[in-house]
Coordinates of C-alpha atoms and ligand atoms in Angstrom, one line a residue:
M28 CA 15.4 -31.4 9.9
S29 CA 15.1 -30.4 6.2
F30 CA 15.1 -27.2 4.4
A31 CA 12.8 -28.4 2.1
A32 CA 9.2 -27.3 1.6
K33 CA 7.4 -28.8 -1.6
P34 CA 8.3 -31.7 -3.6
R35 CA 10.0 -29.6 -6.5
D36 CA 12.1 -27.7 -3.9
F37 CA 15.2 -29.1 -2.6
D38 CA 17.5 -28.2 0.1
A39 CA 20.4 -28.1 -2.5
V40 CA 20.6 -28.3 -6.3
I41 CA 24.0 -29.3 -7.5
I42 CA 25.0 -28.4 -11.0
G43 CA 27.2 -31.1 -12.7
A44 CA 27.6 -34.9 -12.0
G45 CA 31.4 -35.1 -12.3
F46 CA 33.9 -35.8 -9.6
A47 CA 32.8 -32.7 -7.7
G48 CA 29.2 -33.1 -7.9
I49 CA 29.1 -36.6 -6.8
C50 CA 30.8 -36.2 -3.7
M51 CA 28.9 -33.3 -2.8
L52 CA 25.9 -35.3 -3.4
H53 CA 27.2 -37.9 -1.0
R54 CA 27.8 -35.2 1.8
L55 CA 24.5 -33.7 1.5
R56 CA 22.5 -37.1 1.6
E57 CA 24.7 -38.2 4.5
R58 CA 23.1 -35.4 6.3
G59 CA 19.5 -36.2 5.3
L60 CA 19.3 -33.1 3.0
S61 CA 17.1 -33.4 -0.1
A62 CA 19.3 -32.8 -3.2
K63 CA 19.0 -32.8 -6.9
V64 CA 22.0 -33.1 -9.5
F65 CA 21.5 -31.8 -13.1
E66 CA 24.0 -33.1 -15.5
R67 CA 24.0 -32.2 -19.3
G68 CA 25.6 -35.2 -20.2
N69 CA 23.6 -38.6 -21.0
G70 CA 26.2 -40.4 -18.5
V71 CA 28.0 -39.2 -15.2
G72 CA 31.6 -38.2 -14.9
G73 CA 31.8 -34.8 -16.1
T74 CA 35.2 -34.0 -17.9
W75 CA 35.8 -37.8 -17.9
F76 CA 32.4 -38.1 -19.7
W77 CA 33.3 -35.9 -22.6
N78 CA 36.9 -36.4 -23.0
C79 CA 36.9 -39.7 -24.3
Y80 CA 39.6 -39.2 -27.2
P81 CA 42.2 -41.8 -27.9
G82 CA 44.7 -41.9 -25.4
A83 CA 42.6 -40.0 -22.6
R84 CA 43.9 -41.0 -19.3
C85 CA 44.8 -39.2 -15.9
D86 CA 48.3 -38.0 -15.2
V87 CA 48.0 -37.9 -11.4
E88 CA 48.6 -41.7 -10.3
S89 CA 45.2 -43.6 -10.1
M90 CA 45.8 -44.3 -6.6
E91 CA 45.8 -40.8 -5.6
Y92 CA 43.0 -39.9 -8.3
S93 CA 40.2 -41.3 -6.5
Y94 CA 38.0 -40.5 -3.6
Q95 CA 38.6 -41.2 0.0
F96 CA 35.0 -40.2 1.5
S97 CA 34.6 -44.1 1.9
E98 CA 37.3 -46.3 3.2
E99 CA 35.5 -49.3 1.9
L100 CA 35.4 -47.9 -1.4
Q101 CA 39.1 -47.0 -1.5
Q102 CA 39.8 -50.6 -0.3
E103 CA 37.4 -52.3 -2.8
W104 CA 38.3 -50.8 -6.1
E105 CA 41.3 -52.0 -8.1
W106 CA 43.0 -49.8 -10.5
T107 CA 44.6 -51.8 -13.2
E108 CA 47.3 -49.2 -14.4
R109 CA 49.6 -46.6 -13.0
F110 CA 47.7 -43.8 -14.9
A111 CA 44.1 -44.9 -15.5
T112 CA 42.4 -44.7 -18.8
Q113 CA 39.3 -42.5 -19.6
P114 CA 37.3 -45.6 -19.9
E115 CA 38.3 -47.0 -16.4
I116 CA 37.8 -43.6 -14.6
L117 CA 34.4 -43.5 -16.2
R118 CA 33.9 -47.2 -14.9
Y119 CA 35.0 -46.1 -11.5
L120 CA 32.5 -43.2 -11.3
N121 CA 29.7 -45.3 -12.5
H122 CA 30.5 -47.9 -9.9
V123 CA 30.6 -45.2 -7.1
V124 CA 27.1 -43.8 -8.4
D125 CA 25.8 -47.1 -8.3
R126 CA 27.4 -48.5 -5.1
F127 CA 26.0 -45.5 -3.1
D128 CA 22.6 -45.4 -4.8
F129 CA 23.3 -41.7 -6.2
R130 CA 21.6 -42.2 -9.5
R131 CA 18.0 -41.8 -8.4
D132 CA 19.1 -38.1 -7.5
I133 CA 20.8 -37.3 -10.9
Q134 CA 18.9 -36.0 -13.8
L135 CA 20.8 -36.7 -16.8
N136 CA 20.5 -34.8 -20.2
A137 CA 19.4 -31.8 -18.3
R138 CA 21.4 -28.7 -19.2
V139 CA 20.9 -25.9 -16.7
T140 CA 20.4 -22.4 -18.6
S141 CA 19.8 -20.1 -15.6
A142 CA 20.0 -20.0 -11.6
A143 CA 18.2 -17.0 -10.1
Y144 CA 18.3 -15.9 -6.5
D145 CA 15.0 -14.7 -5.1
E146 CA 15.7 -12.4 -2.1
A147 CA 12.3 -12.4 -0.4
A148 CA 12.0 -16.1 -0.7
N149 CA 15.9 -16.7 0.1
R150 CA 15.7 -19.5 -2.5
W151 CA 17.4 -20.3 -5.8
T152 CA 15.2 -21.2 -9.0
I153 CA 17.2 -23.5 -11.3
R154 CA 16.1 -24.0 -15.0
T155 CA 17.0 -26.4 -17.6
A156 CA 16.8 -26.2 -21.4
E157 CA 14.6 -29.3 -21.0
G158 CA 11.9 -27.4 -19.4
D159 CA 12.7 -28.1 -15.6
C160 CA 12.3 -25.7 -13.0
V161 CA 13.0 -26.3 -9.2
S162 CA 14.0 -24.5 -6.3
A163 CA 16.5 -24.7 -3.7
K164 CA 17.8 -23.1 -0.6
F165 CA 21.7 -23.8 -1.8
C166 CA 22.8 -23.7 -5.3
I167 CA 26.0 -25.6 -5.7
M168 CA 27.9 -25.2 -9.0
A169 CA 30.1 -28.4 -9.6
T170 CA 30.3 -27.2 -13.4
G171 CA 34.1 -28.2 -13.7
C172 CA 36.9 -26.2 -14.6
L173 CA 37.7 -27.9 -18.0
S174 CA 34.3 -28.6 -19.4
S175 CA 33.6 -25.8 -21.7
T176 CA 35.4 -26.4 -24.9
N177 CA 37.4 -23.8 -26.9
T178 CA 37.2 -24.0 -30.6
P179 CA 39.0 -21.0 -32.3
K180 CA 36.9 -19.1 -34.8
F181 CA 38.8 -19.8 -38.0
K182 CA 37.5 -18.4 -41.1
G183 CA 35.7 -21.2 -43.3
L184 CA 35.3 -23.6 -40.5
E185 CA 31.9 -24.4 -41.8
S186 CA 32.6 -24.9 -45.1
F187 CA 34.9 -28.0 -44.3
A188 CA 33.6 -31.1 -46.0
G189 CA 35.3 -33.6 -43.8
A190 CA 34.8 -34.5 -40.2
T191 CA 35.6 -32.2 -37.2
L192 CA 36.1 -33.4 -33.9
H193 CA 37.2 -31.6 -30.4
T194 CA 39.0 -33.8 -27.8
G195 CA 36.9 -32.3 -25.0
D196 CA 33.6 -33.2 -26.7
W197 CA 34.5 -36.6 -28.4
P198 CA 31.9 -38.9 -30.0
R199 CA 31.0 -41.8 -27.8
E200 CA 31.5 -44.4 -30.8
R201 CA 35.0 -45.3 -31.9
V202 CA 36.3 -43.0 -34.5
D203 CA 38.2 -44.7 -37.2
F204 CA 41.1 -42.7 -38.7
S205 CA 42.5 -45.6 -40.8
G206 CA 43.6 -44.4 -44.4
K207 CA 42.6 -41.0 -43.4
R208 CA 44.4 -37.8 -43.6
V209 CA 44.2 -36.2 -40.2
G210 CA 45.0 -32.8 -38.8
V211 CA 45.3 -32.1 -35.1
I212 CA 45.4 -28.4 -34.1
G213 CA 47.0 -28.0 -30.6
T214 CA 49.7 -29.6 -28.6
G215 CA 48.9 -29.3 -24.9
S216 CA 47.8 -32.2 -22.7
S217 CA 44.9 -33.5 -24.9
G218 CA 46.8 -33.3 -28.1
V219 CA 50.0 -34.9 -26.7
Q220 CA 48.0 -37.7 -25.6
A221 CA 45.9 -38.3 -28.8
I222 CA 48.6 -37.6 -31.3
P223 CA 50.6 -40.8 -30.9
L224 CA 47.4 -43.1 -31.3
I225 CA 46.0 -41.2 -34.1
A226 CA 49.4 -41.4 -35.9
E227 CA 49.3 -45.3 -35.7
E228 CA 46.0 -45.4 -37.2
A229 CA 46.0 -42.5 -40.0
R230 CA 47.3 -42.6 -43.5
H231 CA 49.1 -39.1 -42.8
L232 CA 48.9 -36.9 -39.6
F233 CA 49.6 -33.3 -39.8
V234 CA 50.3 -31.7 -36.2
F235 CA 49.7 -28.0 -36.3
Q236 CA 51.6 -26.7 -33.5
R237 CA 51.6 -23.1 -32.3
T238 CA 53.6 -23.4 -29.0
P239 CA 55.5 -26.5 -28.3
A240 CA 54.9 -28.4 -25.0
Y241 CA 57.2 -29.8 -22.4
S242 CA 56.3 -33.4 -22.0
I243 CA 57.4 -36.1 -19.5
P244 CA 57.0 -39.7 -20.4
A245 CA 54.2 -41.4 -18.4
R246 CA 56.1 -44.7 -18.1
N247 CA 52.6 -46.1 -17.5
H248 CA 52.5 -49.8 -16.5
P249 CA 50.1 -52.2 -15.0
L250 CA 49.4 -51.8 -11.3
A251 CA 50.9 -54.9 -9.5
P252 CA 48.4 -56.2 -6.8
S253 CA 51.3 -56.1 -4.3
V254 CA 51.8 -52.5 -4.8
Q255 CA 48.1 -51.6 -4.5
Q256 CA 47.9 -53.8 -1.2
R257 CA 50.8 -51.9 0.3
I258 CA 49.1 -48.7 -0.4
K259 CA 45.7 -49.8 0.8
A260 CA 47.2 -51.2 4.0
D261 CA 47.8 -47.7 5.0
Y262 CA 46.0 -45.6 2.4
A263 CA 45.6 -42.7 5.0
D264 CA 49.3 -42.1 4.8
L265 CA 49.2 -41.6 1.3
R266 CA 46.4 -39.3 1.4
R267 CA 48.2 -37.3 4.2
R268 CA 51.2 -37.1 2.1
G269 CA 49.2 -35.7 -0.8
A270 CA 47.5 -33.2 1.4
Q271 CA 50.7 -31.7 2.8
S272 CA 52.1 -31.4 -0.5
L273 CA 52.1 -28.0 -2.5
L274 CA 50.3 -29.7 -5.6
G275 CA 47.7 -31.7 -3.5
W276 CA 49.4 -35.0 -4.5
D277 CA 52.6 -36.6 -3.4
A278 CA 55.1 -34.9 -5.9
R279 CA 58.0 -36.0 -3.6
L280 CA 59.2 -32.2 -3.6
N281 CA 63.0 -31.7 -3.2
E282 CA 63.2 -28.9 -0.7
R283 CA 66.5 -27.8 -2.3
S284 CA 67.1 -24.8 -4.7
A285 CA 68.1 -26.0 -8.2
L286 CA 70.9 -23.3 -8.2
E287 CA 72.4 -24.6 -4.9
A288 CA 73.0 -28.0 -6.7
G289 CA 75.9 -28.5 -8.9
E290 CA 75.6 -29.2 -12.6
E291 CA 76.2 -33.0 -12.2
E292 CA 73.7 -33.3 -9.1
R293 CA 71.1 -31.4 -11.1
Q294 CA 71.5 -33.5 -14.1
A295 CA 71.0 -36.6 -11.8
E296 CA 68.0 -35.2 -10.2
Y297 CA 66.3 -34.3 -13.5
E298 CA 67.5 -37.7 -15.0
A299 CA 65.8 -39.5 -11.9
R300 CA 62.6 -37.7 -12.4
W301 CA 62.6 -38.3 -16.2
T302 CA 63.0 -42.0 -15.5
T303 CA 60.2 -42.0 -12.7
G304 CA 57.9 -40.4 -15.3
G305 CA 55.0 -38.4 -15.0
L306 CA 54.3 -35.1 -13.1
F307 CA 57.1 -36.0 -10.3
F308 CA 59.4 -33.5 -12.5
Y309 CA 57.5 -30.8 -10.8
G310 CA 59.0 -31.5 -7.5
A311 CA 62.7 -31.8 -8.7
Y312 CA 63.5 -28.5 -6.9
L313 CA 61.6 -26.0 -4.8
D314 CA 62.5 -23.0 -6.7
L315 CA 61.6 -24.5 -10.2
L316 CA 58.1 -22.5 -10.5
S317 CA 59.6 -19.2 -8.7
S318 CA 63.3 -18.7 -10.3
K319 CA 63.8 -18.2 -14.0
E320 CA 67.4 -18.9 -13.6
A321 CA 66.4 -22.1 -11.9
N322 CA 63.7 -23.1 -14.5
D323 CA 66.1 -22.4 -17.3
T324 CA 68.1 -25.5 -15.9
A325 CA 65.1 -27.9 -16.2
A326 CA 64.1 -26.3 -19.6
E327 CA 67.3 -27.1 -21.0
F328 CA 67.6 -30.7 -19.7
L329 CA 64.0 -31.2 -21.4
R330 CA 65.0 -29.7 -24.7
A331 CA 68.1 -31.8 -24.8
K332 CA 65.9 -34.9 -24.4
I333 CA 63.9 -33.8 -27.3
R334 CA 67.0 -33.5 -29.4
G335 CA 67.9 -37.0 -28.3
I336 CA 64.6 -38.5 -29.4
V337 CA 63.6 -36.6 -32.7
H338 CA 65.8 -37.7 -35.4
D339 CA 65.4 -34.6 -37.5
P340 CA 67.2 -31.7 -35.8
V341 CA 65.1 -29.2 -37.5
V342 CA 61.8 -31.0 -36.3
A343 CA 63.5 -31.3 -33.0
E344 CA 64.3 -27.6 -32.8
A345 CA 60.6 -26.9 -33.7
L346 CA 59.4 -29.2 -30.9
S347 CA 61.7 -27.4 -28.4
P348 CA 59.7 -24.9 -26.0
R349 CA 61.1 -21.6 -24.9
Q350 CA 58.6 -20.8 -22.2
A351 CA 59.3 -21.6 -18.6
V352 CA 58.7 -25.3 -17.7
G353 CA 55.3 -25.6 -15.9
C354 CA 54.2 -22.1 -16.9
K355 CA 51.8 -24.0 -19.2
R356 CA 50.8 -27.1 -17.5
L357 CA 53.3 -29.8 -18.1
C358 CA 52.2 -32.7 -20.2
V359 CA 52.6 -36.6 -19.6
D360 CA 52.8 -38.7 -22.8
T361 CA 53.4 -42.1 -24.2
G362 CA 55.6 -42.0 -27.2
Y363 CA 54.7 -38.2 -28.1
F364 CA 58.1 -37.0 -29.3
E365 CA 59.0 -40.5 -30.9
T366 CA 55.8 -39.8 -33.1
F367 CA 57.5 -37.3 -35.1
N368 CA 60.0 -39.7 -36.1
R369 CA 57.2 -41.6 -38.1
R370 CA 57.1 -41.1 -41.9
N371 CA 53.4 -40.4 -42.0
V372 CA 53.6 -37.6 -39.4
T373 CA 54.4 -34.0 -40.3
L374 CA 54.9 -31.0 -38.0
V375 CA 53.5 -27.7 -39.2
D376 CA 54.8 -24.9 -37.1
V377 CA 51.7 -22.4 -37.2
R378 CA 53.6 -19.7 -35.3
K379 CA 55.9 -19.3 -38.3
S380 CA 53.1 -19.9 -40.9
P381 CA 49.4 -19.2 -39.1
I382 CA 46.5 -21.0 -40.1
E383 CA 44.7 -18.5 -42.3
E384 CA 41.4 -20.6 -43.1
I385 CA 39.6 -23.9 -43.0
T386 CA 38.8 -24.6 -46.5
E387 CA 36.4 -27.3 -48.0
Q388 CA 39.4 -29.6 -48.6
G389 CA 41.3 -29.1 -45.4
L390 CA 43.3 -26.1 -44.2
R391 CA 45.4 -23.6 -45.5
T392 CA 48.3 -21.7 -43.7
R393 CA 50.0 -18.5 -44.8
D394 CA 52.4 -20.6 -46.9
K395 CA 50.8 -23.9 -47.8
R396 CA 47.3 -25.8 -48.4
Y397 CA 46.8 -29.1 -46.5
E398 CA 44.1 -31.6 -47.9
L399 CA 42.8 -33.4 -44.9
D400 CA 39.7 -36.0 -44.3
S401 CA 39.4 -35.1 -40.5
I402 CA 40.4 -32.2 -38.4
V403 CA 40.8 -32.5 -34.4
F404 CA 40.7 -29.5 -32.5
A405 CA 42.8 -30.3 -29.4
T406 CA 42.5 -26.4 -28.6
G407 CA 41.3 -26.9 -25.0
F408 CA 38.9 -25.1 -22.8
D409 CA 37.6 -21.8 -21.9
A410 CA 38.9 -22.8 -18.4
M411 CA 37.5 -22.3 -14.9
T412 CA 34.8 -19.5 -15.9
G413 CA 33.5 -21.0 -19.1
A414 CA 30.9 -23.4 -17.7
L415 CA 29.8 -20.9 -15.3
M416 CA 29.2 -18.2 -17.8
S417 CA 27.3 -20.6 -20.0
I418 CA 24.5 -20.4 -17.2
D419 CA 22.6 -17.1 -16.6
I420 CA 23.3 -16.8 -13.0
R421 CA 21.6 -14.0 -11.0
G422 CA 22.2 -12.9 -7.5
R423 CA 20.7 -10.2 -5.4
A424 CA 19.0 -7.4 -7.1
G425 CA 19.3 -9.6 -10.4
I426 CA 23.0 -8.8 -10.7
S427 CA 24.4 -11.4 -13.1
L428 CA 27.7 -13.2 -12.3
E429 CA 28.8 -12.5 -16.1
G430 CA 28.5 -8.8 -15.3
K431 CA 30.3 -9.0 -12.1
W432 CA 33.1 -11.1 -13.5
A433 CA 33.7 -9.0 -16.6
E434 CA 37.1 -7.9 -15.6
G435 CA 37.9 -11.6 -14.1
P436 CA 36.6 -13.9 -11.6
R437 CA 36.2 -12.3 -8.1
T438 CA 35.6 -15.0 -5.2
Y439 CA 36.4 -15.6 -1.6
L440 CA 38.4 -18.8 -1.3
G441 CA 37.1 -19.7 -4.7
V442 CA 33.9 -21.0 -3.0
G443 CA 31.6 -18.1 -2.9
T444 CA 31.2 -14.7 -4.5
A445 CA 29.7 -11.6 -3.1
G446 CA 26.3 -10.6 -3.9
F447 CA 25.2 -14.4 -4.5
P448 CA 23.8 -15.5 -1.0
N449 CA 23.8 -19.5 -0.6
L450 CA 25.5 -20.0 -3.9
F451 CA 28.7 -22.3 -3.6
I452 CA 31.3 -22.8 -6.2
M453 CA 33.3 -26.1 -6.2
T454 CA 36.9 -25.8 -7.2
G455 CA 36.1 -22.3 -8.5
P456 CA 38.6 -19.7 -9.5
G457 CA 40.6 -18.6 -6.4
S458 CA 40.9 -22.1 -5.1
P459 CA 43.8 -24.6 -6.0
S460 CA 41.6 -26.7 -8.2
V461 CA 43.6 -27.2 -11.5
L462 CA 46.9 -26.5 -9.8
S463 CA 46.5 -29.4 -7.6
N464 CA 44.9 -33.0 -7.7
M465 CA 41.2 -32.4 -8.7
V466 CA 39.8 -35.2 -6.7
P467 CA 41.0 -34.4 -3.2
A468 CA 40.2 -30.7 -4.1
A469 CA 36.7 -31.5 -4.9
E470 CA 36.3 -33.6 -2.0
Q471 CA 37.8 -30.7 0.2
H472 CA 35.1 -28.5 -1.1
A473 CA 32.4 -31.0 -0.7
N474 CA 33.4 -31.5 3.0
W475 CA 33.9 -27.7 3.6
I476 CA 30.6 -26.7 2.0
S477 CA 28.5 -29.3 3.9
R478 CA 30.1 -28.5 7.4
C479 CA 29.3 -24.8 6.6
I480 CA 25.8 -25.9 5.9
D481 CA 25.8 -27.9 9.3
Y482 CA 26.9 -24.8 11.1
M483 CA 23.8 -22.9 9.8
R484 CA 21.3 -25.4 10.5
V485 CA 22.3 -26.0 13.9
R486 CA 22.1 -22.2 14.5
G487 CA 18.9 -21.6 12.5
M488 CA 21.0 -19.4 10.0
E489 CA 19.6 -19.0 6.6
R490 CA 22.0 -17.1 4.5
I491 CA 25.7 -16.9 3.7
E492 CA 27.7 -15.0 1.4
P493 CA 31.0 -13.5 1.0
A494 CA 31.9 -9.8 2.5
V495 CA 33.1 -7.6 -0.3
E496 CA 36.4 -6.8 1.8
A497 CA 37.1 -10.3 2.3
E498 CA 36.7 -11.1 -1.4
N499 CA 38.9 -8.2 -2.5
Q500 CA 41.7 -9.3 0.1
W501 CA 41.5 -13.0 -1.3
V502 CA 41.6 -12.0 -4.6
S503 CA 44.7 -9.7 -4.2
H504 CA 46.4 -12.7 -2.2
V505 CA 45.8 -15.1 -5.3
N506 CA 47.2 -12.6 -7.4
D507 CA 50.1 -12.0 -5.2
V508 CA 50.7 -15.6 -4.8
A509 CA 50.7 -16.0 -8.8
A510 CA 53.1 -13.0 -8.9
A511 CA 55.6 -14.5 -7.0
T512 CA 56.0 -17.3 -9.5
L513 CA 56.7 -17.9 -13.1
F514 CA 53.3 -18.5 -13.9
P515 CA 52.2 -15.0 -15.4
S516 CA 55.3 -15.3 -17.9
C517 CA 53.5 -17.1 -20.7
N518 CA 50.2 -17.3 -22.2
S519 CA 48.4 -20.0 -20.6
W520 CA 44.8 -21.0 -20.1
Y521 CA 45.3 -20.5 -16.3
L522 CA 45.4 -16.7 -17.0
G523 CA 42.5 -16.9 -19.9
A524 CA 45.0 -16.2 -22.4
N525 CA 44.0 -18.9 -24.8
V526 CA 40.5 -17.5 -25.3
P527 CA 40.5 -14.2 -27.3
G528 CA 38.8 -11.5 -25.6
K529 CA 38.9 -13.1 -22.0
P530 CA 40.3 -10.9 -19.3
R531 CA 44.1 -11.8 -18.3
V532 CA 43.7 -12.9 -14.6
F533 CA 45.7 -15.7 -13.2
M534 CA 42.6 -17.9 -12.0
P535 CA 43.8 -20.9 -9.8
Y536 CA 45.4 -20.6 -6.2
L537 CA 48.8 -22.1 -5.9
G538 CA 49.3 -24.0 -2.7
F539 CA 46.9 -26.7 -1.5
P540 CA 48.1 -27.3 2.2
A541 CA 48.0 -23.3 2.9
Y542 CA 44.5 -23.0 1.3
V543 CA 43.2 -26.0 3.4
E544 CA 44.5 -24.1 6.5
K545 CA 43.0 -21.0 5.5
C546 CA 39.5 -22.6 4.8
D547 CA 39.6 -24.6 8.2
E548 CA 40.7 -21.3 10.0
V549 CA 37.9 -19.4 8.4
A550 CA 35.4 -22.0 9.3
A551 CA 36.7 -22.3 13.1
R552 CA 36.4 -18.6 13.4
G553 CA 32.5 -18.8 12.7
Y554 CA 33.0 -18.3 8.9
E555 CA 35.2 -15.2 9.1
G556 CA 34.9 -13.2 6.0
F557 CA 31.3 -14.2 5.2
T558 CA 28.2 -12.4 6.2
I559 CA 26.1 -15.2 7.8
T560 CA 22.6 -14.8 9.2
Ligands
NAP690 P1 45.5 -26.6 -24.0 O1 46.3 -27.1 -22.8 O2 44.8 -25.2 -23.6 O3 46.0 -26.8 -25.2 C1 45.6 -26.3 -26.4 C2 46.4 -26.3 -27.7 O4 45.6 -25.8 -28.6 C3 47.7 -25.5 -27.4 O5 48.6 -26.2 -28.0 C4 47.2 -24.3 -27.9 O6 48.6 -23.4 -28.5 C5 46.5 -24.7 -29.0 N1 45.5 -23.7 -29.8 C6 44.7 -23.0 -29.1 N2 43.9 -22.3 -30.0 C7 44.8 -22.0 -31.1 C8 44.7 -21.5 -32.4 N3 43.8 -20.6 -32.5 N4 45.7 -21.9 -33.2 C9 46.5 -22.8 -33.1 N5 46.7 -23.4 -31.9 C10 45.8 -23.2 -31.0 O7 44.1 -27.6 -23.7 P2 44.2 -29.4 -23.7 O8 45.3 -29.9 -24.2 O9 42.8 -29.8 -23.8 O10 44.4 -29.3 -21.9 C11 44.0 -28.4 -21.0 C12 44.3 -29.0 -19.5 O11 43.1 -30.2 -19.3 C13 45.4 -29.3 -19.3 O12 46.5 -28.5 -19.2 C14 45.1 -30.4 -18.1 O13 45.0 -29.5 -17.0 C15 43.9 -30.9 -18.5 N6 44.1 -32.3 -19.3 C16 44.6 -33.2 -18.4 C17 44.9 -34.5 -19.0 C18 45.6 -35.5 -18.1 O14 45.0 -35.6 -16.9 N7 46.4 -36.2 -18.5 C19 44.7 -34.5 -20.3 C20 44.2 -33.8 -21.0 C21 43.8 -32.5 -20.4 P3 49.1 -22.3 -27.5 O15 49.6 -23.0 -26.3 O16 49.9 -21.4 -28.3 O17 47.7 -21.4 -27.0

């Protein structure tokens, strides 16, 4: 049985062909439902399509940063490195799309501008900037958490005579920095990955840093076939460990408190995590993200590492973060701090001397002018809500999502929002999303949404939307969980604090296993908290 009526009508429209949209399409196809995917890029991949800056790679290990919906797929695909590069991840996603013949349902170069719910017809009308207009029973937003770039509105930005680039919207062709004076603004995960490689090429690199970042060496290496074979012999075991872990990947969490351990034991634990490399550092102690005192011990360890790597003590001090470790997302790097020992690299502390304007020749801070040939904005994203807000989404009685979320996003379980029937949001605010491993998080939503549609079809039900009360309770719960951690203690994009004027609300939900349990429980109780008719 299909809900579809006419050829331009679909059972579901999915907006976005990144990790989330692709697995959603798979789940709908499997059920014989008609689906159409609109993707604004001229290729699939979403975030991994746009973020092709030098050094871009995942920082969850490749073997876990992949789909699990097909055992054949996970057995066949061979990752070449511990942390896959952006080109390899894009090759993987293109392979998936071809292998399962998804491409025929994906329309590229199609930017969705509006999605409006028609109550009488109980259908969504979706329009693109290119003139498409289709209708669907279900509208599924797979628009990504980090897909709407944030470029600060610096005075004089338009006057710059050189090239400007944003890490989140990087040109497809190789950018050659050789012989150039380059400025990078921003030292989050993207800047930390790009800076060492740009420094190797540029005549001179100026790094304009507002907040120093904690970063752990990736210790990336080729993935030995024997290691892959061992994992593939029992892939389910790795997936299970990931699903049971707070962050949705196997962080090898130490259940002890950092404060229970003696100084020597703590140093040994941190040193072991530093040596292993990558985000395993998060798992060093249970209370790292909840106790300031515990966190301070990790912070001091990481600052000592910076002092040990960076030769100039003044530069080392300027690179040393003061916020809680993990409050802003931990970065993972290859040679980041070492880069500041190069003679062609200058760190500019724009907290001490803020950027006042971009000029025709470069950039001016309060104290100095910098002549530049290129400026790289590694200034991040209007995270979690930016891509949704770029679409005019209208629910019952024409209410706009932008209006409803003016004081911050409000969802039930991150997948639905009251007043917007049959609208599903994948990895939306209020779900673990960016505080977990994005790929399993997206798959969990694809599975949950498709089972919900099954439930409705079997019962001849037509409409589902969160009840306001359930939504209010969920929003409070998400906030309560965040309030018990150190996350609200700094200005991170998790809180929307990186975008001037954005409401300060903690958006993701911490705790992948508890979240999955709650979603399963809601489903088992006939979609408790949703109005379903
Ligand atoms: P980000 O973490 O938001 O970092 C943006 C940087 O730009 C920050 O250093 C920020 O400083 C700075 N900045 C913003 N506005 C500024 C202004 N007006 N003046 C000066 N500096 C300014 O963005 P991102 O590095 O693109 O990373 C975003 C997220 O994407 C990451 O946290 C991660 O979840 C994901 N990501 C993952 C990977 C990976 O898997 N390896 C790689 C890249 C990104 P403040 O801190 O002071 O605001």
